[in-house]
CSV table of N, CA and C in Angstrom, one decimal:
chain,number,residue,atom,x,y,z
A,909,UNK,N,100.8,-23.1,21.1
A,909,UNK,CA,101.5,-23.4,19.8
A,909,UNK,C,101.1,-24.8,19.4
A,910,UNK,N,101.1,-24.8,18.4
A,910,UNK,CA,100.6,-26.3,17.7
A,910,UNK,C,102.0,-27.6,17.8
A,911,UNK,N,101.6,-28.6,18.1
A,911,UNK,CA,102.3,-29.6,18.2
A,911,UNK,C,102.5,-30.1,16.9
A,912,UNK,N,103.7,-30.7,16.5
A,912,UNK,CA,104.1,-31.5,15.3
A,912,UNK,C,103.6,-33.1,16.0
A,913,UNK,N,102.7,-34.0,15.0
A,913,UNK,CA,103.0,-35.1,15.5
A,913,UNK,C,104.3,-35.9,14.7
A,914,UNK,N,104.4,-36.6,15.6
A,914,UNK,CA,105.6,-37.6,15.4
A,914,UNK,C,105.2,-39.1,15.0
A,915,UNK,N,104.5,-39.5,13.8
A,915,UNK,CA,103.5,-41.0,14.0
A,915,UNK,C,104.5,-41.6,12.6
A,916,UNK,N,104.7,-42.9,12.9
A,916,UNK,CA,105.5,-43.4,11.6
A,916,UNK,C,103.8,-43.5,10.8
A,917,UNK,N,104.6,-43.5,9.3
A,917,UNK,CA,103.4,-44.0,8.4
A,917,UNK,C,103.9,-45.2,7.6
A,918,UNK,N,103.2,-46.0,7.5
A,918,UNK,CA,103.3,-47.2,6.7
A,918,UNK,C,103.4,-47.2,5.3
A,919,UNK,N,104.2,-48.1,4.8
A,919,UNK,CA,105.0,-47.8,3.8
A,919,UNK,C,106.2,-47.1,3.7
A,920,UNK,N,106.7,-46.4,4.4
A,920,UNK,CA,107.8,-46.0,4.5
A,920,UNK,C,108.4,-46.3,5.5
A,921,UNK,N,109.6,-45.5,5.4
A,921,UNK,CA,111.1,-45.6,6.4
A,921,UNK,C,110.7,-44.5,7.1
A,922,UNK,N,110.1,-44.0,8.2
A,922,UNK,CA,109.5,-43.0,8.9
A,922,UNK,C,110.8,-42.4,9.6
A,923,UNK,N,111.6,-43.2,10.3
A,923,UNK,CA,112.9,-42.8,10.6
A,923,UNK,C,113.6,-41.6,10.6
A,924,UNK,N,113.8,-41.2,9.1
A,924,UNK,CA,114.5,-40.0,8.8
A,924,UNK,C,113.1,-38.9,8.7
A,925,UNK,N,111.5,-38.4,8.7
A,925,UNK,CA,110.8,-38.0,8.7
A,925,UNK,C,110.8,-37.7,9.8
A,926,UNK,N,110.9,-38.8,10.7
A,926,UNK,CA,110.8,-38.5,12.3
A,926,UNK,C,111.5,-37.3,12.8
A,927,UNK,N,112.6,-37.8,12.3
A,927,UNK,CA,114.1,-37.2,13.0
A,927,UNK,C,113.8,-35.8,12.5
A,928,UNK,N,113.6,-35.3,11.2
A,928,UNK,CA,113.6,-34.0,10.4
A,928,UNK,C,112.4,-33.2,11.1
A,929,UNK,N,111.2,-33.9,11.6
A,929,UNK,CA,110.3,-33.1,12.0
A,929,UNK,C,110.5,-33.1,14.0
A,930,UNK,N,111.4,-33.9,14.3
A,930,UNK,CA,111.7,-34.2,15.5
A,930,UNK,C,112.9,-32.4,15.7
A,931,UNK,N,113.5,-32.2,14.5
A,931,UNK,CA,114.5,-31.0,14.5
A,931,UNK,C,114.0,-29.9,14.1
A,932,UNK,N,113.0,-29.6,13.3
A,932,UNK,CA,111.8,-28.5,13.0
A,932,UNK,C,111.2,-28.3,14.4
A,933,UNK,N,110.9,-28.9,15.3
A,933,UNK,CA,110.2,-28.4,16.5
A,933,UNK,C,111.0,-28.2,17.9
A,934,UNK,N,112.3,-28.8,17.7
A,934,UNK,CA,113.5,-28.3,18.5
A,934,UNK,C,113.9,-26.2,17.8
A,935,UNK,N,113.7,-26.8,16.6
A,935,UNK,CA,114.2,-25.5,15.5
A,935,UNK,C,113.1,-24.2,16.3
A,936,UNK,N,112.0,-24.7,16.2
A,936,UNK,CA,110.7,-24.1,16.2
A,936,UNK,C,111.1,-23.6,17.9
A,937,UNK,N,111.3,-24.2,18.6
A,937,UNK,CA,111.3,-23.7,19.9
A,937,UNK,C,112.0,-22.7,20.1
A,938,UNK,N,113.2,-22.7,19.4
A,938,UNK,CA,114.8,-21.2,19.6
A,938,UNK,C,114.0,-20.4,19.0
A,939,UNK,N,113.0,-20.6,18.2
A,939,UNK,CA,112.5,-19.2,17.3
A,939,UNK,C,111.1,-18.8,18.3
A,940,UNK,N,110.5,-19.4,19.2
A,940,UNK,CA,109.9,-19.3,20.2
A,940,UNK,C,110.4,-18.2,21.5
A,941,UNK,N,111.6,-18.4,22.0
A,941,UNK,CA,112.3,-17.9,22.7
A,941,UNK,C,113.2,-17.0,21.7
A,942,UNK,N,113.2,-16.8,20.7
A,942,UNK,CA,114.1,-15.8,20.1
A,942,UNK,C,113.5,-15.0,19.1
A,943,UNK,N,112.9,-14.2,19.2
A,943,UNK,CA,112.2,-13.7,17.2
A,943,UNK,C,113.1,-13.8,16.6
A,944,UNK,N,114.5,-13.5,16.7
A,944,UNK,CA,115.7,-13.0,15.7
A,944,UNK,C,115.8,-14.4,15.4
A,945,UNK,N,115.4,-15.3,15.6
A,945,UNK,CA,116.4,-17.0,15.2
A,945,UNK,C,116.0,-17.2,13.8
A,946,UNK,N,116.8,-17.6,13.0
A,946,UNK,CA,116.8,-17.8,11.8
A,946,UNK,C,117.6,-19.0,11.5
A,947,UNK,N,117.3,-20.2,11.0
A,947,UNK,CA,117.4,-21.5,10.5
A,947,UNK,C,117.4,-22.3,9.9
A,948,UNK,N,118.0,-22.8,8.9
A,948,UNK,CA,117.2,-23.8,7.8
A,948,UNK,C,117.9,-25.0,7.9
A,949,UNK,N,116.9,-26.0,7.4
A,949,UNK,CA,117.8,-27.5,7.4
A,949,UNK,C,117.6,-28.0,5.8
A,950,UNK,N,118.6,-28.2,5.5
A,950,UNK,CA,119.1,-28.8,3.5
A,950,UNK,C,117.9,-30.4,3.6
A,951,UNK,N,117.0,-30.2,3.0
A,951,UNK,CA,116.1,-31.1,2.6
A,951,UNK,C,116.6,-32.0,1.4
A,952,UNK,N,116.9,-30.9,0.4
A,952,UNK,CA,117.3,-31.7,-1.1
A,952,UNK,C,118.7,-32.8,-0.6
A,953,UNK,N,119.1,-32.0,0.6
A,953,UNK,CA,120.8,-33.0,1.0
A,953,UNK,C,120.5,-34.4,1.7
A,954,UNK,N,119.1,-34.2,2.5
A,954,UNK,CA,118.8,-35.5,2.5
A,954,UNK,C,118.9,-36.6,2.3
A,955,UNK,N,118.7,-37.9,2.6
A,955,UNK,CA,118.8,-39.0,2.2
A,955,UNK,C,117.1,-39.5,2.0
A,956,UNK,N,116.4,-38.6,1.7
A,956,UNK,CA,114.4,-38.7,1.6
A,956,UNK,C,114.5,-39.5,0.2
A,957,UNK,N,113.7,-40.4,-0.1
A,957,UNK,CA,113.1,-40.6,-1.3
A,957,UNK,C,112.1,-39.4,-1.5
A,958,UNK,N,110.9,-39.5,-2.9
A,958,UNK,CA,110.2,-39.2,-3.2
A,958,UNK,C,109.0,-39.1,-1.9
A,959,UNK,N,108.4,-40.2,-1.9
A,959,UNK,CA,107.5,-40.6,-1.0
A,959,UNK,C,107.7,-39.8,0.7
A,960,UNK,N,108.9,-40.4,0.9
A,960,UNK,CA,109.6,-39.3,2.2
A,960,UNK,C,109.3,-37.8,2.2
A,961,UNK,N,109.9,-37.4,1.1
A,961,UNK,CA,109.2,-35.9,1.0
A,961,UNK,C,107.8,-35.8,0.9
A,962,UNK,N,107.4,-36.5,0.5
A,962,UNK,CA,106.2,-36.1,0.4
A,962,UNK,C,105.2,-36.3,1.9
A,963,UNK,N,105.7,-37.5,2.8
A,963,UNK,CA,105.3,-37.7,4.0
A,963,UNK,C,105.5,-36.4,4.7
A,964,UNK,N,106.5,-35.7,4.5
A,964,UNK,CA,107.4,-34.5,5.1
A,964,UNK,C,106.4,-33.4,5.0
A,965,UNK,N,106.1,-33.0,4.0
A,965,UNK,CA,105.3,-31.9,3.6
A,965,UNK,C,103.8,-31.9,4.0
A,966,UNK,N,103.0,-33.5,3.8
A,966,UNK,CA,101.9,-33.1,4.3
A,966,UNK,C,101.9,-33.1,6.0
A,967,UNK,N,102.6,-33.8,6.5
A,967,UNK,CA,102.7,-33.7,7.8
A,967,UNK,C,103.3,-31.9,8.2
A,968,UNK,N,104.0,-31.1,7.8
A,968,UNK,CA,104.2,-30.2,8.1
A,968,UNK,C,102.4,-29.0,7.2
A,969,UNK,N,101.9,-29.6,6.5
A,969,UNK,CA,100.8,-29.2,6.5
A,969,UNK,C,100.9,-27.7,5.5
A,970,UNK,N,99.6,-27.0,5.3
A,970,UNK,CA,99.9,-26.3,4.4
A,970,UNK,C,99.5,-24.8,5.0
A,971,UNK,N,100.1,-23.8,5.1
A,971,UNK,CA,99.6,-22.4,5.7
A,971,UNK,C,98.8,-21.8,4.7
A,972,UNK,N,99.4,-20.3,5.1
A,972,UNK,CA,98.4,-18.7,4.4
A,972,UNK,C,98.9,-18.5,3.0
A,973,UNK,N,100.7,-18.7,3.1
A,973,UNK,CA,101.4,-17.7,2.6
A,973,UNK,C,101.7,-19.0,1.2
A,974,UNK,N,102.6,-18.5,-0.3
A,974,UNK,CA,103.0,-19.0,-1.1
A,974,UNK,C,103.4,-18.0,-2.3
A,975,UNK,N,104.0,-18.0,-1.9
A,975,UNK,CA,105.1,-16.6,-2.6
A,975,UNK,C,105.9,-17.6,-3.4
A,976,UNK,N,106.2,-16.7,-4.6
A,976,UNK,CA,107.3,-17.1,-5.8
A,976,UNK,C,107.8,-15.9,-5.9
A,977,UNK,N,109.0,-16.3,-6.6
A,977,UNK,CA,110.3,-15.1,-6.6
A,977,UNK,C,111.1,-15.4,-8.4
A,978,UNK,N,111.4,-14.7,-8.6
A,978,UNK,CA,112.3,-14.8,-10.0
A,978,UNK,C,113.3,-14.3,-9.9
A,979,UNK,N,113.8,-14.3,-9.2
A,979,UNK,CA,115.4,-13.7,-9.2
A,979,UNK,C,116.8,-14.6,-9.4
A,980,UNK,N,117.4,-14.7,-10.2
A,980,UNK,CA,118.6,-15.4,-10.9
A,980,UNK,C,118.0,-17.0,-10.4
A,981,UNK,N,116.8,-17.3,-11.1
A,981,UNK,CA,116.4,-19.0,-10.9
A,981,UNK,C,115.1,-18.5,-10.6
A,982,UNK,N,114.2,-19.1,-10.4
A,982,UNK,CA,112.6,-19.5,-9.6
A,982,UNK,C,112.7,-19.7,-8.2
A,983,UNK,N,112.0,-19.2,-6.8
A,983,UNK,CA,112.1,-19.3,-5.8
A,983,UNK,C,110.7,-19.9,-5.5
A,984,UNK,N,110.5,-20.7,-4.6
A,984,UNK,CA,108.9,-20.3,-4.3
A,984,UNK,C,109.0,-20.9,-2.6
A,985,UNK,N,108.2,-20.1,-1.9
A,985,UNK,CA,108.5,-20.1,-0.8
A,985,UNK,C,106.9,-19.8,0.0
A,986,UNK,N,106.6,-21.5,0.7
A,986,UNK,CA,105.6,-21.6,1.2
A,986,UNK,C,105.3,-22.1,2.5
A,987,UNK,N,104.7,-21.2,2.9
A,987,UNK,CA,104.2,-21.7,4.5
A,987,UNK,C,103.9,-22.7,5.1
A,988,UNK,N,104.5,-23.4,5.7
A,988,UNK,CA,103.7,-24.7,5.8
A,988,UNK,C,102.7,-24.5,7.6
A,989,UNK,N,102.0,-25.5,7.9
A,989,UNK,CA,100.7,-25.3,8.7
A,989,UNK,C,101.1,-24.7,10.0
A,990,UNK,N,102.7,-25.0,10.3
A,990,UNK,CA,102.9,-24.3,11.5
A,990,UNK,C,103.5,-22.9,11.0
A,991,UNK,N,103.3,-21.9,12.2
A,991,UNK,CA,103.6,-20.4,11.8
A,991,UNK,C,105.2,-20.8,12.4
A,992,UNK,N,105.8,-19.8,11.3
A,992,UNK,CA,107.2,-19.9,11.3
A,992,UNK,C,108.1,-20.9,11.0
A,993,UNK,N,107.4,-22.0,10.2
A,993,UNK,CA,108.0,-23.1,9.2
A,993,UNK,C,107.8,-22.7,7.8
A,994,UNK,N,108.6,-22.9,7.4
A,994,UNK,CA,108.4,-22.8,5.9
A,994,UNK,C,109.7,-23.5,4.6
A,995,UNK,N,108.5,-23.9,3.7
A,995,UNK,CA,109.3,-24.9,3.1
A,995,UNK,C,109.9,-24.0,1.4
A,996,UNK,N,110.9,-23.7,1.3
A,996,UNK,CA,111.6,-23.6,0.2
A,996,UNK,C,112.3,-24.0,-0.3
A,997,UNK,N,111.8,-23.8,-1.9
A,997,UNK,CA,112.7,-24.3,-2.9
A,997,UNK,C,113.1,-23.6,-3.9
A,998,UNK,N,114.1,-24.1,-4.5
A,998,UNK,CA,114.7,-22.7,-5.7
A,998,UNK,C,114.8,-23.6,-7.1
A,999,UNK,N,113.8,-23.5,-7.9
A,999,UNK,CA,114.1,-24.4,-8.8
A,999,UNK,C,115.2,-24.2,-10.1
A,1000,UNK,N,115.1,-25.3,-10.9
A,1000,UNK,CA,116.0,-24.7,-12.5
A,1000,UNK,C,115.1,-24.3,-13.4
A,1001,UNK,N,115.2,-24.3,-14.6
A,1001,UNK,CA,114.4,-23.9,-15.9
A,1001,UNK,C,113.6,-25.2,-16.1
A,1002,UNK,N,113.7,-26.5,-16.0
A,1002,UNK,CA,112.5,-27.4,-16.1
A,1002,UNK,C,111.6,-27.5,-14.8
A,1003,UNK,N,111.4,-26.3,-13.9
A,1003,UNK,CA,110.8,-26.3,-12.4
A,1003,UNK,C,111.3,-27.6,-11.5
A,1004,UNK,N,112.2,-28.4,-11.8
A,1004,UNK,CA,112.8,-29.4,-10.9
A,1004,UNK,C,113.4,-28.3,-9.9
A,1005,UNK,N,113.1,-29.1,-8.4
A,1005,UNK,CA,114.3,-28.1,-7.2
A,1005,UNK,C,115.2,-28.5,-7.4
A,1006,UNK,N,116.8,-27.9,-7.4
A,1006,UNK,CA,117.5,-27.9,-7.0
A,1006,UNK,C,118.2,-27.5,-5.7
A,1007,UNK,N,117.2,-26.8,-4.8
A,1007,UNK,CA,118.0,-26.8,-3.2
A,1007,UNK,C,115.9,-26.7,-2.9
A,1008,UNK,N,116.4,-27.7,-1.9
A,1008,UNK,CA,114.9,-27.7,-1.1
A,1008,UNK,C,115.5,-27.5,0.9
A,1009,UNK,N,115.1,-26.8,1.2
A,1009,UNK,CA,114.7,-26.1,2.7
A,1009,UNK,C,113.9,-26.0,3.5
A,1010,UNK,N,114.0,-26.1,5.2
A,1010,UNK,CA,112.7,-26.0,5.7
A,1010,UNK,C,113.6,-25.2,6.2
A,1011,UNK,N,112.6,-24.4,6.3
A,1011,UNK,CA,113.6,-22.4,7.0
A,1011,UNK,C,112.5,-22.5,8.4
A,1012,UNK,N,113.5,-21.9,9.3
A,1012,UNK,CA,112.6,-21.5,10.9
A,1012,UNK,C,112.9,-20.1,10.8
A,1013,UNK,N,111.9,-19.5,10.7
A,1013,UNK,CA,112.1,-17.9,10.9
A,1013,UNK,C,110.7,-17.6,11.0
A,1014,UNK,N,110.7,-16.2,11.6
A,1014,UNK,CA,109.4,-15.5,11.3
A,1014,UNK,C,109.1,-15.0,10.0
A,1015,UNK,N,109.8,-14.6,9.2
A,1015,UNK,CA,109.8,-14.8,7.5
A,1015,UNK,C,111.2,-15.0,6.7
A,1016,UNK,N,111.3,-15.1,5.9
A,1016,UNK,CA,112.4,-16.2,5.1
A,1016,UNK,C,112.9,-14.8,4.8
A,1017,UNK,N,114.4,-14.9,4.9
A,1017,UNK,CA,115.4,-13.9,4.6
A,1017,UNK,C,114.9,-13.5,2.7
A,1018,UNK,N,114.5,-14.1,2.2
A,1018,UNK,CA,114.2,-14.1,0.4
A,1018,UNK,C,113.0,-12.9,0.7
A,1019,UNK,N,112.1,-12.8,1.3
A,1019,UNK,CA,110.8,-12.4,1.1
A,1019,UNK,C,110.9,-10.9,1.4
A,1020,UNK,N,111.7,-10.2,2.7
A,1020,UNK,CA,111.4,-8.5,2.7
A,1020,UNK,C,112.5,-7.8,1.5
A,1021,UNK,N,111.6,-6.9,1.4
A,1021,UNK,CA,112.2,-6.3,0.6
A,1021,UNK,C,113.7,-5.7,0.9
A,1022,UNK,N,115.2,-5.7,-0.2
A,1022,UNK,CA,115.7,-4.9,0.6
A,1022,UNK,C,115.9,-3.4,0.9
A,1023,UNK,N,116.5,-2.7,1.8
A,1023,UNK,CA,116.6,-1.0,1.7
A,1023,UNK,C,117.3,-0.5,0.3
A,1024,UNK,N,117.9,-0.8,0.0
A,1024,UNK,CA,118.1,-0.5,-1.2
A,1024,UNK,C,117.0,-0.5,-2.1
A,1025,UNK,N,116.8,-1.3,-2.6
A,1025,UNK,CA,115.4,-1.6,-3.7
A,1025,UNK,C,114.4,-0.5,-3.0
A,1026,UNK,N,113.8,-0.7,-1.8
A,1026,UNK,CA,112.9,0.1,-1.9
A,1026,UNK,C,113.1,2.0,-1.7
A,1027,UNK,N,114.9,2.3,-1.2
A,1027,UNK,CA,115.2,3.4,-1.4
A,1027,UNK,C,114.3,3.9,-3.2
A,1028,UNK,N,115.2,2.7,-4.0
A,1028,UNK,CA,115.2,3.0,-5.5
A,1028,UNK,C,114.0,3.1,-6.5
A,1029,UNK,N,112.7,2.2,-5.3
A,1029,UNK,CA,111.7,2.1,-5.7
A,1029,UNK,C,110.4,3.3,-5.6
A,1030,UNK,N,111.1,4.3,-4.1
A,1030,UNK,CA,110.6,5.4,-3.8
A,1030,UNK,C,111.0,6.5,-4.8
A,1031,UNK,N,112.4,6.4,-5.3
A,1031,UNK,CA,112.7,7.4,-6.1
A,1031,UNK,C,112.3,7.0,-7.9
A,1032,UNK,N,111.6,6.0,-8.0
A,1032,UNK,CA,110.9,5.9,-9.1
A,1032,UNK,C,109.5,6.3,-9.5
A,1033,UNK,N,109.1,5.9,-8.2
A,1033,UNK,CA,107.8,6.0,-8.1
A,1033,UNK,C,107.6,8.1,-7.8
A,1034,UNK,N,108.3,8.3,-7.3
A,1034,UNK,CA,108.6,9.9,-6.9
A,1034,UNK,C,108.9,10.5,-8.4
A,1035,UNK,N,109.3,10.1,-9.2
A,1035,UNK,CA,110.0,10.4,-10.6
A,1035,UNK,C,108.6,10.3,-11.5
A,1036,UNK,N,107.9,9.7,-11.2
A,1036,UNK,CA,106.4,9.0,-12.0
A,1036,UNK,C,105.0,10.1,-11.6
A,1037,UNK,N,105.3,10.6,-10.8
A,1037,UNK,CA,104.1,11.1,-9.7
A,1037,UNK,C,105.1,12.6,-9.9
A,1038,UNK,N,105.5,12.7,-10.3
A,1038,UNK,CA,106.2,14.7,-9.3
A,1038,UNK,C,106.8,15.0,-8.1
A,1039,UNK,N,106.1,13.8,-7.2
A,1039,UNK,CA,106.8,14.4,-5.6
A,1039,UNK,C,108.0,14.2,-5.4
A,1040,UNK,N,108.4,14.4,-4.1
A,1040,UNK,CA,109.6,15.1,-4.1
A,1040,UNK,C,110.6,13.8,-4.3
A,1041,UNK,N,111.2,13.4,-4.2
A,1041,UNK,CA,112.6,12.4,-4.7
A,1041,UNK,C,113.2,11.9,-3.2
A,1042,UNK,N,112.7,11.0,-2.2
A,1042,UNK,CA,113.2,10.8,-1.1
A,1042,UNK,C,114.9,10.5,-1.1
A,1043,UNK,N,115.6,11.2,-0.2
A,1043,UNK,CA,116.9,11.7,-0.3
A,1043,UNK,C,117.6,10.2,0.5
A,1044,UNK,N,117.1,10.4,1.9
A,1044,UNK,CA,117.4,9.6,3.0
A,1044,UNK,C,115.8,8.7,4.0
A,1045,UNK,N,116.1,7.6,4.1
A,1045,UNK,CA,115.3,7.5,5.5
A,1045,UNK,C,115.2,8.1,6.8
A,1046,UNK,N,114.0,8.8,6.9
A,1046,UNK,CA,114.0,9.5,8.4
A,1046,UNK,C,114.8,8.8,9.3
A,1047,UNK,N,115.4,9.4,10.4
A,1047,UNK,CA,115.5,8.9,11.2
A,1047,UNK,C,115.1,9.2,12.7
A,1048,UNK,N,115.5,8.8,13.3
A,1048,UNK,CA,115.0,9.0,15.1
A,1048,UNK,C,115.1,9.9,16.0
A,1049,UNK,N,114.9,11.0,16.8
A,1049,UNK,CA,115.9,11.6,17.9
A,1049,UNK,C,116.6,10.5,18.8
A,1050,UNK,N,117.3,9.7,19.4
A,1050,UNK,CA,117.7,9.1,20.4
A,1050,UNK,C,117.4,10.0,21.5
A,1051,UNK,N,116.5,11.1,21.6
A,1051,UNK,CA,116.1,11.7,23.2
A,1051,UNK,C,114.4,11.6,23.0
A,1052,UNK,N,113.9,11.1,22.0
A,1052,UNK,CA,112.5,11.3,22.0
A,1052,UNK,C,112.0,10.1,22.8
C-alpha cells in the first residue's frame, strides 16, 4: 500500500493538513482490515483556507475515477491517488461546494446504483426490447 507523506510545505500552516492526512491513513487502515468500513471526514467544516485545500488535494494526488452526479444538486466524486480515498463534493447552481468530503471506502455510498432503480431500469429496458419484464431478483438455494 502506498504511504501518505506527511512533509509541511512552506507557506502555509501545514498543521491542520498534517493532522487531516495523518486521519485519512489511520481512516485508510480500518478500511484495510475491514472492506465494509465506510468513513468520511467534513472538509468544507474545516478550519482550511484556500491554499490548505489545495495543499490537501495535491498531496492526496489524483486517481482513475471522476464521476459527476446530478441528483437534487451537482455531485462530483473523485478519486484521489490513493485507492480507497476519495474526495467529494456536492456543489450549488454557481458550481461553488457546499459540503466538501474525504470518504474512506471501497466506493462512495453516491456511486452504485440502487436495487430499486435498477429493478426499474430492467423493466424499462424489458418494455423497449420485448423481453420478458423481470418480476424479482434471482435468488440462491441456501443448500447449493
Amino acid at each position: 500500500m502506498n504511504t501518505i507523506p506527511i512533509v509541511p510545505v512552506q507557506g502555509t500552516s501545514p498543521t491542520m493538513v498534517e493532522a487531516v492526512i495523518a486521519e485519512v491513513a489511520a481512516r485508510l487502515e480500518r478500511l484495510v482490515a475491514d472492506p465494509t468500513y465506510q468513513d468520511a471526514i467534513d472538509i468544507h467544516g474545516l478550519p482550511l483556507d484556500d491554499r490548505q485545500r489545495d495543499v490537501l488535494r495535491e498531496r492526496l494526488g489524483q486517481g482513475e475515477v471522476d464521476a459527476r452526479l446530478d441528483v437534487a444538486g451537482s455531485s462530483r466524486i473523485t478519486e484521489t491517488g490513493f485507492a480507497g480515498v476519495w474526495w467529494v463534493s456536492h456543489l450549488d447552481a454557481s458550481e461553488r461546494p457546499v459540503l466538501e468530503q474525504i470518504v474512506i471506502a471501497r466506493v462512495p455510498d453516491l456511486l452504485p446504483a440502487h436495487p430499486a432503480d435498477i429493478a426499474l431500469a430492467a423493466a424499462r429496458l424489458a418494455g423497449r426490447t420485448g423481453a420478458p419484464v423481470p418480476t424479482a431478483p434471482p435468488t440462491e438455494c441456501a443448500n447449493d
